[in-house]
mmCIF file of C-alpha atoms in Angstrom:
data_model
loop_
_atom_site.group_PDB
_atom_site.id
_atom_site.type_symbol
_atom_site.label_atom_id
_atom_site.label_comp_id
_atom_site.label_asym_id
_atom_site.label_seq_id
_atom_site.Cartn_x
_atom_site.Cartn_y
_atom_site.Cartn_z
ATOM 1 C CA MET A 1119 -23.963 -10.324 7.097
ATOM 2 C CA GLU A 1120 -25.808 -8.570 4.635
ATOM 3 C CA SER A 1121 -25.252 -5.458 2.858
ATOM 4 C CA GLY A 1122 -27.227 -3.741 0.183
ATOM 5 C CA LEU A 1123 -24.929 -2.434 -2.532
ATOM 6 C CA GLY A 1124 -24.058 1.208 -1.789
ATOM 7 C CA ASP A 1125 -25.346 1.168 1.914
ATOM 8 C CA ASN A 1126 -21.920 1.236 3.463
ATOM 9 C CA ILE A 1127 -19.814 3.023 0.872
ATOM 10 C CA SER A 1128 -18.743 6.930 1.026
ATOM 11 C CA HIS A 1129 -18.053 9.011 -1.935
ATOM 12 C CA CYS A 1130 -19.592 6.855 -4.241
ATOM 13 C CA CYS A 1131 -21.946 7.497 -7.312
ATOM 14 C CA CYS A 1132 -25.371 5.648 -6.900
ATOM 15 C CA LEU A 1133 -27.112 3.920 -10.020
ATOM 16 C CA PRO A 1134 -30.550 2.097 -9.587
ATOM 17 C CA GLY A 1135 -29.883 -1.025 -7.539
ATOM 18 C CA LEU A 1136 -26.211 -0.428 -7.323
ATOM 19 C CA CYS A 1137 -23.617 1.878 -5.814
ATOM 20 C CA LEU A 1138 -20.273 2.547 -7.518
ATOM 21 C CA SER A 1139 -17.477 4.157 -5.947
ATOM 22 C CA GLN A 1140 -13.589 4.626 -6.732
ATOM 23 C CA ARG A 1141 -11.416 1.491 -7.424
ATOM 24 C CA ILE A 1142 -9.786 -0.216 -4.401
ATOM 25 C CA ASP A 1143 -6.371 0.823 -3.616
ATOM 26 C CA SER A 1144 -3.457 -1.570 -4.886
ATOM 27 C CA GLN A 1145 -2.134 -3.425 -2.050
ATOM 28 C CA LYS A 1146 -0.154 -6.657 -1.785
ATOM 29 C CA GLN A 1147 -2.401 -9.882 -2.178
ATOM 30 C CA SER A 1148 -1.136 -12.725 -0.391
ATOM 31 C CA LEU A 1149 -4.314 -14.574 1.001
ATOM 32 C CA PRO A 1150 -6.315 -17.636 -0.856
ATOM 33 C CA LYS A 1151 -8.783 -16.393 -2.994
ATOM 34 C CA PRO A 1152 -12.453 -16.160 -2.028
ATOM 35 C CA THR A 1153 -15.681 -17.977 -3.246
ATOM 36 C CA ILE A 1154 -17.922 -15.935 -4.952
ATOM 37 C CA TRP A 1155 -21.853 -17.395 -6.012
ATOM 38 C CA ALA A 1156 -25.296 -15.966 -6.481
ATOM 39 C CA LYS A 1157 -28.487 -16.871 -5.088
ATOM 40 C CA PRO A 1158 -31.114 -18.077 -6.296
ATOM 41 C CA ASN A 1159 -29.508 -17.851 -9.557
ATOM 42 C CA SER A 1160 -26.987 -15.938 -11.761
ATOM 43 C CA MET A 1161 -29.424 -15.575 -14.632
ATOM 44 C CA VAL A 1162 -32.065 -13.076 -12.970
ATOM 45 C CA PRO A 1163 -35.301 -12.056 -14.554
ATOM 46 C CA LYS A 1164 -35.610 -8.452 -14.773
ATOM 47 C CA GLY A 1165 -36.726 -6.598 -11.536
ATOM 48 C CA ASN A 1166 -35.917 -9.842 -9.571
ATOM 49 C CA PRO A 1167 -33.734 -9.538 -6.572
ATOM 50 C CA VAL A 1168 -30.474 -11.533 -6.364
ATOM 51 C CA THR A 1169 -27.909 -11.996 -3.377
ATOM 52 C CA ILE A 1170 -24.448 -12.356 -3.967
ATOM 53 C CA TRP A 1171 -22.608 -14.327 -1.342
ATOM 54 C CA CYS A 1172 -18.615 -14.070 -0.726
ATOM 55 C CA GLN A 1173 -16.928 -16.567 1.274
ATOM 56 C CA GLY A 1174 -13.300 -16.214 2.735
ATOM 57 C CA ALA A 1175 -11.826 -17.108 5.748
ATOM 58 C CA GLN A 1176 -12.143 -16.377 9.875
ATOM 59 C CA ASN A 1177 -10.742 -13.431 11.077
ATOM 60 C CA ALA A 1178 -11.325 -11.288 7.800
ATOM 61 C CA VAL A 1179 -12.387 -7.768 9.277
ATOM 62 C CA GLU A 1180 -13.481 -6.764 5.642
ATOM 63 C CA TYR A 1181 -15.035 -7.955 2.401
ATOM 64 C CA ARG A 1182 -15.164 -5.964 -0.856
ATOM 65 C CA LEU A 1183 -17.399 -6.440 -3.789
ATOM 66 C CA HIS A 1184 -15.975 -5.134 -7.447
ATOM 67 C CA PHE A 1185 -18.201 -4.493 -10.491
ATOM 68 C CA GLU A 1186 -16.744 -4.636 -13.774
ATOM 69 C CA GLY A 1187 -13.301 -3.767 -11.992
ATOM 70 C CA GLY A 1188 -14.349 -0.986 -9.547
ATOM 71 C CA LEU A 1189 -15.392 -1.175 -6.087
ATOM 72 C CA SER A 1190 -19.507 -1.590 -5.536
ATOM 73 C CA ALA A 1191 -19.828 -2.258 -1.778
ATOM 74 C CA LEU A 1192 -18.071 -3.485 1.516
ATOM 75 C CA GLU A 1193 -19.032 -5.069 4.321
ATOM 76 C CA ARG A 1194 -17.314 -5.522 7.814
ATOM 77 C CA PRO A 1195 -18.524 -8.604 9.665
ATOM 78 C CA LYS A 1196 -19.471 -7.643 13.386
ATOM 79 C CA THR A 1197 -17.560 -11.162 14.523
ATOM 80 C CA PRO A 1198 -14.886 -11.781 12.193
ATOM 81 C CA ARG A 1199 -14.020 -14.934 14.334
ATOM 82 C CA LEU A 1200 -17.417 -16.701 13.722
ATOM 83 C CA THR A 1201 -18.056 -15.462 10.291
ATOM 84 C CA ARG A 1202 -16.669 -16.534 7.146
ATOM 85 C CA ARG A 1203 -19.102 -15.265 4.651
ATOM 86 C CA VAL A 1204 -20.944 -12.063 3.668
ATOM 87 C CA LYS A 1205 -23.949 -11.136 1.214
ATOM 88 C CA PHE A 1206 -24.527 -8.292 -0.823
ATOM 89 C CA LEU A 1207 -28.128 -8.005 -1.905
ATOM 90 C CA ILE A 1208 -29.052 -6.191 -5.094
ATOM 91 C CA PRO A 1209 -32.969 -5.401 -4.921
ATOM 92 C CA ALA A 1210 -34.100 -5.625 -8.224
ATOM 93 C CA MET A 1211 -31.976 -6.888 -11.272
ATOM 94 C CA SER A 1212 -31.637 -4.449 -14.215
ATOM 95 C CA TRP A 1213 -28.987 -3.663 -16.931
ATOM 96 C CA HIS A 1214 -27.248 -1.475 -14.503
ATOM 97 C CA THR A 1215 -26.357 -4.453 -12.204
ATOM 98 C CA ALA A 1216 -25.734 -6.932 -14.682
ATOM 99 C CA GLY A 1217 -22.164 -7.679 -15.448
ATOM 100 C CA ARG A 1218 -18.896 -9.220 -13.798
ATOM 101 C CA TYR A 1219 -18.419 -9.559 -10.181
ATOM 102 C CA ARG A 1220 -15.337 -10.425 -7.953
ATOM 103 C CA CYS A 1221 -14.926 -10.270 -4.306
ATOM 104 C CA PHE A 1222 -11.873 -9.957 -1.847
ATOM 105 C CA TYR A 1223 -11.160 -10.053 2.044
ATOM 106 C CA GLN A 1224 -8.906 -8.507 4.236
ATOM 107 C CA ILE A 1225 -6.968 -10.313 6.970
ATOM 108 C CA GLU A 1226 -4.936 -7.645 9.209
ATOM 109 C CA GLU A 1227 -2.930 -5.767 6.556
ATOM 110 C CA PHE A 1228 -3.039 -8.208 3.647
ATOM 111 C CA TRP A 1229 -5.949 -8.683 1.069
ATOM 112 C CA SER A 1230 -6.735 -11.967 -0.456
ATOM 113 C CA GLU A 1231 -6.359 -12.756 -4.292
ATOM 114 C CA PRO A 1232 -9.323 -11.744 -6.249
ATOM 115 C CA SER A 1233 -12.303 -14.484 -6.498
ATOM 116 C CA ASP A 1234 -12.946 -16.054 -9.781
ATOM 117 C CA PRO A 1235 -15.521 -13.982 -11.839
ATOM 118 C CA LEU A 1236 -19.292 -13.977 -11.221
ATOM 119 C CA ASP A 1237 -21.085 -13.086 -14.268
ATOM 120 C CA LEU A 1238 -24.620 -11.932 -13.644
ATOM 121 C CA VAL A 1239 -26.880 -11.841 -16.368
ATOM 122 C CA VAL A 1240 -30.439 -10.304 -16.450
ATOM 123 C CA ILE A 1241 -32.991 -11.785 -18.829
ATOM 124 C CA GLY A 1242 -36.497 -10.711 -20.168
ATOM 125 C CA MET A 1243 -34.938 -7.478 -21.693
ATOM 126 C CA TYR A 1244 -36.793 -7.704 -25.143
ATOM 127 C CA ASP A 1245 -38.778 -9.915 -27.187
ATOM 128 C CA THR A 1246 -38.895 -13.750 -27.154
ATOM 129 C CA PRO A 1247 -37.006 -15.767 -29.643
ATOM 130 C CA THR A 1248 -38.201 -18.953 -31.457
ATOM 131 C CA LEU A 1249 -36.276 -22.180 -31.042
ATOM 132 C CA SER A 1250 -36.234 -25.311 -33.285
ATOM 133 C CA VAL A 1251 -34.157 -28.292 -34.165
ATOM 134 C CA HIS A 1252 -33.774 -29.880 -37.306
ATOM 135 C CA PRO A 1253 -34.283 -32.965 -38.642
ATOM 136 C CA GLY A 1254 -36.356 -33.310 -35.339
ATOM 137 C CA PRO A 1255 -36.438 -33.438 -31.613
ATOM 138 C CA GLU A 1256 -35.969 -37.465 -31.670
ATOM 139 C CA VAL A 1257 -32.801 -38.471 -33.094
ATOM 140 C CA THR A 1258 -30.596 -41.570 -33.059
ATOM 141 C CA LEU A 1259 -27.024 -42.031 -31.580
ATOM 142 C CA GLY A 1260 -24.519 -40.539 -34.167
ATOM 143 C CA GLU A 1261 -26.824 -38.331 -35.978
ATOM 144 C CA ASN A 1262 -26.328 -34.910 -36.471
ATOM 145 C CA VAL A 1263 -28.607 -31.883 -35.395
ATOM 146 C CA THR A 1264 -29.110 -28.368 -35.690
ATOM 147 C CA PHE A 1265 -30.467 -25.761 -33.497
ATOM 148 C CA HIS A 1266 -32.199 -22.747 -35.187
ATOM 149 C CA CYS A 1267 -32.651 -19.641 -32.847
ATOM 150 C CA CYS A 1268 -34.759 -16.949 -34.284
ATOM 151 C CA LEU A 1269 -35.751 -13.250 -33.264
ATOM 152 C CA ASP A 1270 -37.887 -10.722 -34.949
ATOM 153 C CA THR A 1271 -36.035 -7.978 -33.441
ATOM 154 C CA ALA A 1272 -32.164 -7.654 -34.621
ATOM 155 C CA THR A 1273 -29.959 -8.568 -32.539
ATOM 156 C CA SER A 1274 -26.045 -9.362 -32.356
ATOM 157 C CA THR A 1275 -25.448 -12.686 -30.395
ATOM 158 C CA PHE A 1276 -27.692 -15.890 -29.520
ATOM 159 C CA PHE A 1277 -27.033 -18.270 -27.039
ATOM 160 C CA LEU A 1278 -28.112 -21.875 -26.680
ATOM 161 C CA VAL A 1279 -28.486 -23.034 -22.714
ATOM 162 C CA LYS A 1280 -29.230 -26.522 -21.557
ATOM 163 C CA GLU A 1281 -31.446 -26.602 -18.678
ATOM 164 C CA GLY A 1282 -29.744 -28.046 -15.827
ATOM 165 C CA SER A 1283 -26.357 -27.887 -16.892
ATOM 166 C CA SER A 1284 -23.366 -25.925 -15.370
ATOM 167 C CA ARG A 1285 -21.209 -25.923 -18.480
ATOM 168 C CA ARG A 1286 -20.795 -22.996 -20.453
ATOM 169 C CA ALA A 1287 -23.296 -21.594 -23.073
ATOM 170 C CA GLN A 1288 -22.477 -21.555 -26.710
ATOM 171 C CA HIS A 1289 -23.050 -18.505 -28.684
ATOM 172 C CA ARG A 1290 -23.332 -17.485 -31.859
ATOM 173 C CA TYR A 1291 -22.913 -14.016 -33.827
ATOM 174 C CA GLY A 1292 -26.264 -13.252 -35.884
ATOM 175 C CA ASN A 1293 -28.455 -10.575 -36.779
ATOM 176 C CA ILE A 1294 -32.083 -12.166 -37.001
ATOM 177 C CA GLN A 1295 -31.061 -15.952 -36.501
ATOM 178 C CA ALA A 1296 -28.171 -18.386 -35.782
ATOM 179 C CA GLU A 1297 -27.622 -21.970 -36.237
ATOM 180 C CA PHE A 1298 -26.052 -24.514 -33.454
ATOM 181 C CA PRO A 1299 -24.926 -27.422 -35.339
ATOM 182 C CA VAL A 1300 -24.423 -30.387 -32.858
ATOM 183 C CA GLY A 1301 -22.999 -34.014 -33.606
ATOM 184 C CA PRO A 1302 -22.603 -36.899 -33.605
ATOM 185 C CA VAL A 1303 -24.964 -36.678 -30.883
ATOM 186 C CA SER A 1304 -24.636 -39.017 -27.867
ATOM 187 C CA THR A 1305 -26.960 -39.779 -24.799
ATOM 188 C CA ALA A 1306 -25.201 -36.437 -23.010
ATOM 189 C CA HIS A 1307 -26.757 -34.397 -25.439
ATOM 190 C CA LYS A 1308 -30.383 -35.115 -24.430
ATOM 191 C CA GLY A 1309 -32.349 -32.525 -22.530
ATOM 192 C CA THR A 1310 -34.424 -29.485 -22.732
ATOM 193 C CA TYR A 1311 -33.002 -26.416 -24.402
ATOM 194 C CA ARG A 1312 -33.600 -22.787 -24.698
ATOM 195 C CA CYS A 1313 -32.077 -20.083 -26.486
ATOM 196 C CA PHE A 1314 -31.789 -16.010 -26.062
ATOM 197 C CA GLY A 1315 -30.931 -13.232 -28.284
ATOM 198 C CA SER A 1316 -28.609 -10.570 -26.691
ATOM 199 C CA TYR A 1317 -26.985 -7.115 -27.493
ATOM 200 C CA ASN A 1318 -24.104 -7.816 -24.986
ATOM 201 C CA ASN A 1319 -23.025 -10.643 -22.639
ATOM 202 C CA HIS A 1320 -24.959 -9.478 -19.698
ATOM 203 C CA ALA A 1321 -28.365 -8.737 -20.831
ATOM 204 C CA TRP A 1322 -30.301 -11.194 -22.840
ATOM 205 C CA SER A 1323 -33.970 -11.873 -24.208
ATOM 206 C CA PHE A 1324 -36.748 -13.578 -22.857
ATOM 207 C CA PRO A 1325 -36.089 -17.550 -23.017
ATOM 208 C CA SER A 1326 -37.325 -18.915 -25.934
ATOM 209 C CA GLU A 1327 -39.935 -21.832 -25.355
ATOM 210 C CA PRO A 1328 -38.154 -25.322 -24.682
ATOM 211 C CA VAL A 1329 -37.403 -27.856 -26.986
ATOM 212 C CA THR A 1330 -36.713 -31.228 -25.254
ATOM 213 C CA LEU A 1331 -33.866 -33.506 -27.674
ATOM 214 C CA LEU A 1332 -34.514 -37.227 -27.256
ATOM 215 C CA VAL A 1333 -31.832 -39.553 -28.447
ATOM 216 C CA THR A 1334 -32.287 -43.208 -29.107
ATOM 217 C CA GLY A 1335 -30.100 -46.208 -29.757
ATOM 218 C CA ASP A 1336 -27.369 -48.290 -28.659
ATOM 219 C CA VAL A 1337 -25.745 -46.922 -25.690
ATOM 220 C CA GLY A 1338 -23.245 -49.442 -25.974
ATOM 221 C CA ASN A 1339 -21.427 -47.812 -28.889
ATOM 222 C CA THR A 1340 -18.354 -46.447 -26.930
ATOM 223 C CA SER A 1341 -17.247 -44.692 -29.899
ATOM 224 C CA LEU A 1342 -19.322 -41.873 -29.012
ATOM 225 C CA LEU A 1343 -17.849 -40.260 -26.399
ATOM 226 C CA PRO A 1344 -20.292 -37.995 -24.353
ATOM 227 C CA THR A 1345 -19.601 -34.358 -25.304
ATOM 228 C CA ASP A 1346 -21.184 -30.949 -24.524
ATOM 229 C CA VAL A 1347 -23.376 -29.219 -26.950
ATOM 230 C CA THR A 1348 -23.028 -25.872 -24.945
ATOM 231 C CA SER A 1349 -19.454 -26.209 -24.740
ATOM 232 C CA SER A 1350 -17.453 -23.570 -26.813
ATOM 233 C CA THR A 1351 -13.721 -22.698 -27.106
ATOM 234 C CA GLU A 1352 -14.659 -19.053 -27.694
ATOM 235 C CA ASP A 1353 -16.796 -18.500 -24.500
ATOM 236 C CA SER A 1354 -16.297 -18.592 -20.704
ATOM 237 C CA TRP A 1355 -19.776 -18.460 -19.706
ATOM 238 C CA GLU A 1356 -21.029 -20.733 -16.910
ATOM 239 C CA PRO A 1357 -24.559 -19.664 -16.488
ATOM 240 C CA ASP A 1358 -26.613 -21.840 -14.117
ATOM 241 C CA LEU A 1359 -30.209 -21.732 -15.317
ATOM 242 C CA PRO A 1360 -33.017 -23.307 -13.523
ATOM 243 C CA THR A 1361 -33.972 -26.651 -14.376
ATOM 244 C CA SER A 1362 -37.596 -27.403 -15.639
ATOM 245 C CA GLY A 1363 -38.643 -28.825 -12.359
ATOM 246 C CA SER A 1364 -37.516 -25.735 -10.186
ATOM 247 C CA GLY A 1365 -37.472 -22.713 -12.463
ATOM 248 C CA PHE A 1366 -39.260 -21.940 -15.999
ATOM 249 C CA GLN A 1367 -41.882 -24.651 -15.869
ATOM 250 C CA ASN A 1368 -42.999 -23.898 -11.949
ATOM 251 C CA ASN A 1369 -43.396 -20.184 -12.922
ATOM 252 C CA PRO A 1370 -45.688 -20.083 -15.547
ATOM 253 C CA GLY A 1371 -46.551 -16.474 -14.834
ATOM 254 C CA LEU A 1372 -42.825 -15.195 -15.150
ATOM 255 C CA TRP A 1373 -42.602 -16.638 -18.733
ATOM 256 C CA ASP A 1374 -46.158 -16.467 -20.083
ATOM 257 C CA HIS A 1375 -45.193 -13.762 -22.534
ATOM 258 C CA THR A 1376 -48.596 -14.620 -24.692
ATOM 259 C CA ALA A 1377 -50.569 -13.259 -21.575
ATOM 260 C CA HIS A 1378 -48.229 -9.942 -21.699
ATOM 261 C CA ASN A 1379 -48.732 -9.568 -25.567
ATOM 262 C CA LEU A 1380 -52.555 -10.001 -25.148
ATOM 263 C CA LEU A 1381 -52.786 -7.477 -22.581
ATOM 264 C CA ARG A 1382 -50.709 -4.922 -24.495
ATOM 265 C CA ILE A 1383 -52.947 -5.977 -27.351
ATOM 266 C CA GLY A 1384 -55.939 -5.214 -25.497
ATOM 267 C CA LEU A 1385 -54.549 -2.029 -23.907
ATOM 268 C CA ALA A 1386 -53.824 -0.644 -27.165
ATOM 269 C CA PHE A 1387 -57.486 -1.631 -28.689
ATOM 270 C CA LEU A 1388 -58.836 0.439 -25.645
ATOM 271 C CA VAL A 1389 -56.824 3.206 -26.650
ATOM 272 C CA LEU A 1390 -57.716 3.240 -30.254
ATOM 273 C CA VAL A 1391 -61.424 3.182 -29.337
ATOM 274 C CA ALA A 1392 -61.183 6.031 -26.915
ATOM 275 C CA ILE A 1393 -59.274 8.098 -29.554
ATOM 276 C CA VAL A 1394 -62.269 7.260 -32.035
ATOM 277 C CA TRP A 1395 -64.676 8.142 -29.675
ATOM 278 C CA LEU A 1396 -63.124 11.347 -28.855
ATOM 279 C CA VAL A 1397 -62.888 12.487 -32.589
ATOM 280 C CA ALA A 1398 -66.763 11.375 -32.977
ATOM 281 C CA GLU A 1399 -67.610 13.416 -29.919
ATOM 282 C CA ASP A 1400 -65.767 16.485 -31.237
ATOM 283 C CA TRP A 1401 -67.217 15.989 -34.557
ATOM 284 C CA LEU A 1402 -70.706 15.808 -33.537
ATOM 285 C CA SER A 1403 -69.983 18.617 -30.733
ATOM 286 C CA ARG A 1404 -68.776 21.239 -33.915
ATOM 287 C CA LYS A 1405 -71.884 19.766 -35.907
ATOM 288 C CA ARG A 1406 -74.568 20.705 -33.239
ATOM 289 C CA ALA A 1407 -72.627 24.002 -32.682
ATOM 290 C CA GLN A 1408 -73.031 24.829 -36.125
ATOM 291 C CA GLU A 1409 -76.803 24.010 -36.002
ATOM 292 C CA ARG A 1410 -77.355 26.153 -33.074
ATOM 293 C CA ALA A 1411 -75.813 29.074 -34.856
ATOM 294 C CA THR A 1412 -77.764 28.690 -37.968
ATOM 295 C CA ARG A 1413 -80.960 28.495 -35.842
ATOM 296 C CA GLU A 1414 -80.082 31.617 -34.001
ATOM 297 C CA ALA A 1415 -79.221 33.722 -37.198
ATOM 298 C CA ARG A 1416 -82.500 32.739 -38.601
ATOM 299 C CA TRP A 1417 -84.353 34.085 -35.348
ATOM 300 C CA GLU A 1418 -82.176 37.323 -35.216
ATOM 301 C CA CYS A 1419 -83.270 37.556 -39.127
ATOM 302 C CA ARG A 1420 -86.983 37.350 -38.284
ATOM 303 C CA ARG A 1421 -86.540 39.340 -35.100
ATOM 304 C CA ARG A 1422 -84.882 42.153 -37.099
ATOM 305 C CA TRP A 1423 -87.565 41.954 -40.136
ATOM 306 C CA ARG A 1424 -90.624 42.121 -37.607
ATOM 307 C CA THR A 1425 -88.875 45.413 -35.888
ATOM 308 C CA HIS A 1426 -88.474 47.308 -39.106
ATOM 309 C CA PHE A 1427 -91.760 45.808 -40.966
ATOM 310 C CA PRO A 1428 -94.092 45.195 -38.094
ATOM 311 C CA ASP A 1429 -97.108 45.225 -40.645
ATOM 312 C CA GLU A 1430 -95.408 42.682 -43.142
ATOM 313 C CA GLN A 1431 -94.708 39.323 -42.972
ATOM 314 C CA PRO A 1432 -91.200 37.954 -44.157
ATOM 315 C CA ARG A 1433 -91.168 36.896 -47.823
ATOM 316 C CA ALA A 1434 -90.914 33.251 -46.892
ATOM 317 C CA THR A 1435 -94.533 33.437 -45.546
ATOM 318 C CA MET A 1436 -96.116 35.915 -47.946
ATOM 319 C CA PRO A 1437 -97.539 33.349 -50.406
ATOM 320 C CA MET A 1438 -99.106 31.314 -47.445
ATOM 321 C CA VAL A 1439 -100.849 34.506 -46.245
ATOM 322 C CA ALA A 1440 -102.185 35.369 -50.027
ATOM 323 C CA LEU A 1441 -103.486 31.764 -50.305
ATOM 324 C CA LYS A 1442 -105.458 32.112 -46.913
ATOM 325 C CA ALA A 1443 -106.905 35.777 -47.948
ATOM 326 C CA ALA A 1444 -108.492 34.076 -51.401
ATOM 327 C CA PRO A 1445 -112.373 33.367 -51.324
#
């Protein structure tokens, strides 16, 4: 079963791509919690569609999706005995639809426990940060490295994400840059990383260009236990980024911000040329009008002179007449 968010809800207030309504009534919850997930991903580029799935149990007569604690959408399966899950479609991801989701299901008069939270993140909201690693992208086992994430536009939080990892993203607070120290490194740290800037936990910038960390050395050293660079005791994020084989690199048009910037520069140049042309055209038009007015004033002056003094020539031509009359 599929429901566009807000399609089957009465008395609701609609926002772009999402419909919010009154909170679900408090009821005794005694059924096991359902499972919630997002397809194709929980990190969604701005404007792209995403589907939220909720899987409960057979004989569930109703599923409810909550957004930031309030009822967002509901779905009643047509065949409860045969259906164990439903889906809710968000047609176009935006900052309005980014946030924390949970779902519930109902069997008879009982409601389930709430599902675990699903954090939907919209990416591509503003500029692209720059990611670098020091002392370099190739290190040996046991060394310490530091990732530097910089963003020209002032922000409040930076996130470091390892592609293909289901672990939590590490975050640091900063204005235009943040550092992510890692070490001592193990083979678990090798991989491709990207960083994001963010004003809040659910609206992120475009991803940085990828940085691949290579770890070399003796893998038999058991003192270097695998640790996860993207773990953080302060963070509860579990973003599921596309891997380099199925996401970023296979969709260059999505992340080719250079082409977008060049297009913007080209459009700005065309606008500038149009403004210069309009200013020049206006100046030439005024100049031509002034010259035309001057010529008309001269002809009017000569016409009046000939009208009042038909036998005399204007003074400007009298010396020439006198010279022609001389023997």
